[in-house]
Coordinates of C-alpha atoms in Angstrom, one line a residue:
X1 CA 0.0 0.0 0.0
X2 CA 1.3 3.4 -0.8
X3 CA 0.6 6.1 1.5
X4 CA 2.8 8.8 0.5
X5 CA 0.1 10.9 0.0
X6 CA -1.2 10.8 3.7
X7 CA 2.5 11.5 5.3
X8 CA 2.5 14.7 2.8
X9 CA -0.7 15.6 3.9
X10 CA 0.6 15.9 8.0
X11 CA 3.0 18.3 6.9
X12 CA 0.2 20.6 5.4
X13 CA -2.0 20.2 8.5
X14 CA 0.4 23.1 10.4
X15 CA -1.5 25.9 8.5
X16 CA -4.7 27.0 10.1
X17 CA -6.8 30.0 8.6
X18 CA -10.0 31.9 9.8
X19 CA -11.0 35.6 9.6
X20 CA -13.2 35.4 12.8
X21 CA -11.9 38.3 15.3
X22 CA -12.6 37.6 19.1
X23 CA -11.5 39.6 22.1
X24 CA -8.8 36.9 23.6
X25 CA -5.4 37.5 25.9
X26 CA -3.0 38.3 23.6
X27 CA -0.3 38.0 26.1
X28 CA -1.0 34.2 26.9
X29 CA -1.4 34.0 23.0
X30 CA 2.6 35.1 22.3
X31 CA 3.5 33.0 24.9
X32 CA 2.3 29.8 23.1
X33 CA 3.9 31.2 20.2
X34 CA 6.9 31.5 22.2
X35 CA 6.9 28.2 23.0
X36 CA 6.1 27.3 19.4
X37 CA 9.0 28.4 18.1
X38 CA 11.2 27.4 20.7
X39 CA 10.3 23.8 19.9
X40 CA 10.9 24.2 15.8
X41 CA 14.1 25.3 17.0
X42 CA 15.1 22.0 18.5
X43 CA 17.6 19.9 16.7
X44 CA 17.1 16.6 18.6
X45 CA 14.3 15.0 19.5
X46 CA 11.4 12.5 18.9
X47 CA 7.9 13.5 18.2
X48 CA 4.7 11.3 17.9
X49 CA 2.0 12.8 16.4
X50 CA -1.5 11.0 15.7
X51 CA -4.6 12.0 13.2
X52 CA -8.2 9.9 13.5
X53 CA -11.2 11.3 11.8
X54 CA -14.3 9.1 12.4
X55 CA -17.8 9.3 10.9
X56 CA -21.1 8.1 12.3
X57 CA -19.1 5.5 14.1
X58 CA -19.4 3.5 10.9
X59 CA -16.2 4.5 9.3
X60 CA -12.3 5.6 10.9
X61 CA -9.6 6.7 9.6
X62 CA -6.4 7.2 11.4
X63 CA -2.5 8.1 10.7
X64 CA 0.2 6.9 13.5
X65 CA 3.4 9.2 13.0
X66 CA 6.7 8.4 14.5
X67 CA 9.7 10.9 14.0
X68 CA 13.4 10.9 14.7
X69 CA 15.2 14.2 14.2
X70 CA 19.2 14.6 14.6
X71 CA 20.9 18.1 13.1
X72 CA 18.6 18.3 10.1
X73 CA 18.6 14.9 9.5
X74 CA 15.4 12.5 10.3
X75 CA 13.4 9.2 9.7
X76 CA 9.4 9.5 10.0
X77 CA 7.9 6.3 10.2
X78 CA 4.0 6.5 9.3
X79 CA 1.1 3.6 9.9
X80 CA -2.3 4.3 8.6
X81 CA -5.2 2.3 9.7
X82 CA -9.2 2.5 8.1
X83 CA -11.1 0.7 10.7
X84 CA -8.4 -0.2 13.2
X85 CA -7.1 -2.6 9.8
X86 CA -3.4 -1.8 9.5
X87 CA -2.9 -0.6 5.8
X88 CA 0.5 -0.3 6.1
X89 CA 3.3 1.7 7.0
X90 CA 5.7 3.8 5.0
X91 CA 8.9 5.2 6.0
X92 CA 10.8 8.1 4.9
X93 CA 14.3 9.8 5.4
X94 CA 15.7 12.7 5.5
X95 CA 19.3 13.0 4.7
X96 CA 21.8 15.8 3.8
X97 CA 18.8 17.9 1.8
X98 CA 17.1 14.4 0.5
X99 CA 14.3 13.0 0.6
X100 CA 14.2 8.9 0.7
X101 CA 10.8 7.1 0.4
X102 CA 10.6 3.5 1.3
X103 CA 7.4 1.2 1.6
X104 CA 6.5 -2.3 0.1
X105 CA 6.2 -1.0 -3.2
X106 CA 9.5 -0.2 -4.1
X107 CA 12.0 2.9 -2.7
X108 CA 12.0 6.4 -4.3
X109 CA 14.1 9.6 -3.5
X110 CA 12.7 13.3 -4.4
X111 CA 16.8 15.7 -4.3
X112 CA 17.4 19.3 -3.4
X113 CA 14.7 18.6 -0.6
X114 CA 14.7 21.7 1.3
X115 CA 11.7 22.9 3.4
X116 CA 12.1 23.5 7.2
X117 CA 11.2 20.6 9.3
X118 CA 10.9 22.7 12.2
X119 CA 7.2 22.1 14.5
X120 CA 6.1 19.2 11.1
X121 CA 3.9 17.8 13.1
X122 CA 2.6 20.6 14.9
X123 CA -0.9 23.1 14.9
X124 CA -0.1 26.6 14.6
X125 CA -3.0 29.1 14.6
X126 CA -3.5 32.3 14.1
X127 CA -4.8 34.4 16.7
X128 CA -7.8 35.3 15.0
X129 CA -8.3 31.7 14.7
X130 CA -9.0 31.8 18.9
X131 CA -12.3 31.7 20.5
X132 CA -10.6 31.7 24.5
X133 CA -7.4 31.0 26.0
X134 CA -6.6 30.3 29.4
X135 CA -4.3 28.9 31.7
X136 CA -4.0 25.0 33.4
X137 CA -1.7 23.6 35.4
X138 CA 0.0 22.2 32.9
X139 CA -0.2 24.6 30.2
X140 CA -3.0 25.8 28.0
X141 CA -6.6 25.4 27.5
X142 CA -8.0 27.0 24.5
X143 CA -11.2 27.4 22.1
X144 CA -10.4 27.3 18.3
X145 CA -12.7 29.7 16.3
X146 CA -15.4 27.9 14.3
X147 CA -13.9 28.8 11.1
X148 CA -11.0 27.5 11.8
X149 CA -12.6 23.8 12.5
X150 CA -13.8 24.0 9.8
X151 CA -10.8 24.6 7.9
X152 CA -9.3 21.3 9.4
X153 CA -12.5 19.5 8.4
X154 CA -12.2 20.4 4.8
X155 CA -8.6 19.9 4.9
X156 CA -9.3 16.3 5.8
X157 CA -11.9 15.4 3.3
X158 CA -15.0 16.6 4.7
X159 CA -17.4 18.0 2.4
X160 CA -20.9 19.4 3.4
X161 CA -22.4 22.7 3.1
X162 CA -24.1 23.6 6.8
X163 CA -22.6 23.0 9.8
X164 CA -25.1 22.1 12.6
X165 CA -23.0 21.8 15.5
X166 CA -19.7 22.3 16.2
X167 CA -17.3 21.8 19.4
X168 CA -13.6 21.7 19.9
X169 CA -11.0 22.0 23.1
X170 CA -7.4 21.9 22.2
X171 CA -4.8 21.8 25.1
X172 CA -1.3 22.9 25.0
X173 CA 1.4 21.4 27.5
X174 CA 4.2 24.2 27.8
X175 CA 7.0 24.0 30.2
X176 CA 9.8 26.4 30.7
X177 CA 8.9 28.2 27.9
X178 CA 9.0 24.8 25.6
X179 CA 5.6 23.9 23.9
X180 CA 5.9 20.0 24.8
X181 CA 2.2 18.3 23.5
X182 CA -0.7 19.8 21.8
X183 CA -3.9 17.5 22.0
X184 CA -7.3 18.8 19.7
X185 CA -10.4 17.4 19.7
X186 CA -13.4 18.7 17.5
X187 CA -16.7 17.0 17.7
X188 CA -18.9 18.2 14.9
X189 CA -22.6 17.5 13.3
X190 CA -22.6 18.3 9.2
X191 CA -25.4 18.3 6.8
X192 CA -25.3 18.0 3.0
X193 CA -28.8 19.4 2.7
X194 CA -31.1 16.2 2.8
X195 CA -28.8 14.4 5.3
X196 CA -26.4 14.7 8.4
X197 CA -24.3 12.8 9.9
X198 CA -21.5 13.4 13.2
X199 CA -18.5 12.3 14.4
X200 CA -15.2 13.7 15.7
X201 CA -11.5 15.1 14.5
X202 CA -8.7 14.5 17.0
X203 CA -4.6 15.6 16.5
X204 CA -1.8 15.2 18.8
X205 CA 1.6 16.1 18.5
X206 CA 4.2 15.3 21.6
X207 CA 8.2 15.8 22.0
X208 CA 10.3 13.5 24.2
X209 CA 13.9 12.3 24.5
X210 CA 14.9 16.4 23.4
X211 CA 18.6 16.3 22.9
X212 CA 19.0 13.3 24.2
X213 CA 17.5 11.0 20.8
X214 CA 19.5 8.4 18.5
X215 CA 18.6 8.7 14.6
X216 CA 18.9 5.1 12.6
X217 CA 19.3 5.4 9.3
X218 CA 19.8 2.6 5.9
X219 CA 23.0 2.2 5.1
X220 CA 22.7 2.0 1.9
X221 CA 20.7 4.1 -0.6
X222 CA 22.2 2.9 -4.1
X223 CA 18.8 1.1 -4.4
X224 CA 16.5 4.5 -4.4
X225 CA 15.6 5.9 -7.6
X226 CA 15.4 9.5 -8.5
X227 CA 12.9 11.3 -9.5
X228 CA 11.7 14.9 -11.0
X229 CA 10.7 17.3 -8.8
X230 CA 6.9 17.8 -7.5
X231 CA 5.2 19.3 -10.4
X232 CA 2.2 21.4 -8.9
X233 CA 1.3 22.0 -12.6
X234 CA 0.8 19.4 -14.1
X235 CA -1.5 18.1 -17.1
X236 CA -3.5 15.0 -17.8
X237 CA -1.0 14.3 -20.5
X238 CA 1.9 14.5 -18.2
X239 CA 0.6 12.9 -15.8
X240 CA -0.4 9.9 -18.3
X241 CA 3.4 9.6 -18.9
X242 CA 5.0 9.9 -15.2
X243 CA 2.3 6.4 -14.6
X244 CA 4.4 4.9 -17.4
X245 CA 8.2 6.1 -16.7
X246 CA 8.1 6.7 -12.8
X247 CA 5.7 4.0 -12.0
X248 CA 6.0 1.4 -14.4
X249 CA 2.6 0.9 -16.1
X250 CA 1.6 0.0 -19.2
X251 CA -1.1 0.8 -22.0
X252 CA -3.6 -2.3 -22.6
X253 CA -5.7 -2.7 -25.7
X254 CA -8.1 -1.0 -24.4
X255 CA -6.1 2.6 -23.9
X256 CA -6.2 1.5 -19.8
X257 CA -3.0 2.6 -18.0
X258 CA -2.5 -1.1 -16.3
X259 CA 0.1 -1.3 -13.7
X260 CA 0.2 -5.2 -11.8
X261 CA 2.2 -5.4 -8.7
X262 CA 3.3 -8.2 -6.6
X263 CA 1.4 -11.1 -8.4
X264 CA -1.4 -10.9 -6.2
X265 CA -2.6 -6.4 -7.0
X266 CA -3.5 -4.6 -10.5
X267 CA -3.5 -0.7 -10.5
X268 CA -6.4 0.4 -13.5
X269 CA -6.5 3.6 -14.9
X270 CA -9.4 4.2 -17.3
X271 CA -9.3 7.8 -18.5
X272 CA -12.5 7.5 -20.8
X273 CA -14.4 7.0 -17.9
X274 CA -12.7 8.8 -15.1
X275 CA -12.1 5.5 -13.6
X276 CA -9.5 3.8 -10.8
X277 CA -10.0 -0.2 -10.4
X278 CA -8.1 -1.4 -7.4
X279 CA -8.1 -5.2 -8.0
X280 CA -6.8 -7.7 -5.0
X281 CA -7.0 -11.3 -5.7
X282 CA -10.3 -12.2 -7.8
X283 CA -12.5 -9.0 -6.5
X284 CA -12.1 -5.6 -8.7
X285 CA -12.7 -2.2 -6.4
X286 CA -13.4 0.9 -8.2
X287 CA -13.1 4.4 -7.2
X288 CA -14.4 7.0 -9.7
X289 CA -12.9 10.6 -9.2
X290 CA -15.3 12.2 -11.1
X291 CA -17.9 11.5 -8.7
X292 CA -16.0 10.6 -5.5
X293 CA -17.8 7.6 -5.4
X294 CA -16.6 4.1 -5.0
X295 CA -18.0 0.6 -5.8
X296 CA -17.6 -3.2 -5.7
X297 CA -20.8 -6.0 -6.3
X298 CA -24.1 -4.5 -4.9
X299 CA -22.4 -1.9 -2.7
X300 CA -21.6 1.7 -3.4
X301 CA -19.8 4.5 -1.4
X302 CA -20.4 8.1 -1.8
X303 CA -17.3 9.7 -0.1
X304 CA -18.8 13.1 -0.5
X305 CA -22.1 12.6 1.7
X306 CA -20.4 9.4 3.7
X307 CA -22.9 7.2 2.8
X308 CA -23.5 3.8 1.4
X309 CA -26.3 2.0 -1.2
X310 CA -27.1 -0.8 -2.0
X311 CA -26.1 -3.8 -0.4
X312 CA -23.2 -3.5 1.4
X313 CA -20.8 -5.4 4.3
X314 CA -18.6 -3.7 5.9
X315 CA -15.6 -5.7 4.5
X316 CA -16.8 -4.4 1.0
X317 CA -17.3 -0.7 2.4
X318 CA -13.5 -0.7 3.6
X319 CA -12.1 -2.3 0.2
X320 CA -14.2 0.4 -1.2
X321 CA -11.9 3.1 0.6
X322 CA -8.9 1.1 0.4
X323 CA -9.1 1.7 -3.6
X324 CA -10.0 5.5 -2.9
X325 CA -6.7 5.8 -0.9
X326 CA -4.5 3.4 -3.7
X327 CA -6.0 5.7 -6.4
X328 CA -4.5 9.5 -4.1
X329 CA -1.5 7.3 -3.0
X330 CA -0.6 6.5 -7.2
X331 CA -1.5 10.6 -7.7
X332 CA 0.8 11.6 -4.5
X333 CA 3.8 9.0 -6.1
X334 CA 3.5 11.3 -8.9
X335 CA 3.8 14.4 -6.8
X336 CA -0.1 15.9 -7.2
X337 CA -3.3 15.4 -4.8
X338 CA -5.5 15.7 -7.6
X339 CA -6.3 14.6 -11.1
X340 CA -5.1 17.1 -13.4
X341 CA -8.4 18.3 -15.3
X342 CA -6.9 18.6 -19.0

């Protein structure tokens, strides 16, 4: 499984936006972000961060993030699970301005890697983005603006268009001046117009073993192939040839981009009909972007309202999402989070 995508996506979630203006203590404010950048200015340590969104109780999905950092060099080991199924784990490493990429699929390096990996795995907010902020014993307690909730519900694949009810609490451990854990939790109830449907958002990010962590890394990295830079621009046509060169697929007779992997898994492209086929085994999973919505025998998935039709078990409905998150993982090995529209 290839889950590039999702480990790329943690790095984006540090960027919060709102434009709601509330009347909030600036002073305790600065001194979070103090602490904020006192942490990104660590250069050993080991963070754990965690990301679950859940819907309805019916579906979870949920990123486990171990990282090692030593002098600007680091290894972040990342484990999704849709579920509670492990879907696998990807690694990647960080070494003199590189980028290596390692899971079961093969090994990849991106070069000339560059961006500051100061606070990753870490929320920053504005302070427009604050409702209240107070003080505990052990830190923090504060209220993030509704906008900016939603933000991070959007950001992770939420799509609606009323919120009903919305609650969050994030709380910050700082000591001497070091911000040390963040923990948010939002608990929300969205409607699409004829339906709703509830469930919760939850992040953490915590430091430990600060100046004091070991940093393993491969020996050897002859194996690790290179590739072009991310291309944030790129078309359909491109994007048709960086399946065939970077990823090894192939054209069938029917124009499909067909790429089969480990005897057992077959990768479909069909760009006629805006169609991904995830096939494991005997049982073909499709995932059509067009739509957003996913299918396999009787049972179909509409990611956009979270719902299901037809007849449906929940071993179908997660094979269903599996394909959704094969079909972003191929588009994030490529270096874009969404099909290029021409």
């Amino acid at each position: 499984m290839k889950l590039f995508k999702i480990l790329l996506s943690l790095i984006l979630l540090i960027s919060l936006s709102s434009c709601a203006s509330n009347s909030v203590n600036e002073d305790l404010y600065y001194d979070f972000v103090e602490a904020y950048g006192a942490s990104g200015a660590l250069s050993n340590y080991h963070n754990n961060a965690s990301s679950i969104l859940s819907i309805d109780e019916q579906f979870t999905y949920e990123v486990q993030t171990s990282s090692d950092y030593v002098d600007g060099n680091a290894r972040i080991d990342s484990t999704t699970y849709i579920d509670n199924e492990n879907m696998g784990t990807s690694s990647i490493y960080i070494v003199d301005g590189n980028i290596y990429y390692d899971n079961i699929d093969g090994s990849k390096t991106y070069t000339t890697f560059d961006s500051d990996l100061s606070n990753m795995n870490d929320l920053f907010f504005e302070l427009d983005d604050i409702k209240s902020i107070s003080t505990n014993s052990n830190g923090f307690d504060v209220v993030l603006s509704d906008e900016a909730c939603e933000d991070l519900l959007i950001q992770n694949g939420l799509d609606y268009i009323e919120v009903v009810d919305l609650n969050n609490e994030l709380k910050l451990e700082i000591e001497n001046g070091l911000l040390y854990s963040q923990f948010l939790t939002i608990d929300y109830t969205l409607s699409n117009g004829d339906s709703e449907y509830s469930g919760s958002y939850e992040y953490q990010s915590s430091y430990t073993n600060i100046n004091e962590n070991n940093l393993i890394l491969p020996d050897d990295y002859s194996l690790y192939i290179n590739l072009d830079d991310l291309q944030e621009d790129m078309t359909l046509e491109e994007f048709k040839l960086a399946l065939i060169q970077q990823l090894g697929y192939t054209v069938d007779e029917y124009g499909q981009y067909v790429l089969d992997f480990n005897d057992n898994e077959t990768y479909i492209f069909d760009f006629n009909n805006n169609l991904f086929t995830y096939i494991r085994g005997q049982s073909a999973y499709t995932y059509n972007w067009a739509s957003n919505i996913g299918a396999y025998n009787a049972c179909t998935y509409d990611f956009t309202n979270a719902i299901n039709a037809g007849t449906c078990s929940d071993t179908e409905q997660e094979m269903i999402e599996e394909a959704k998150v094969s079909y972003l993982t191929e588009l994030s090995f490529i270096g874009i989070s969404e099909m290029p529209k021409n």
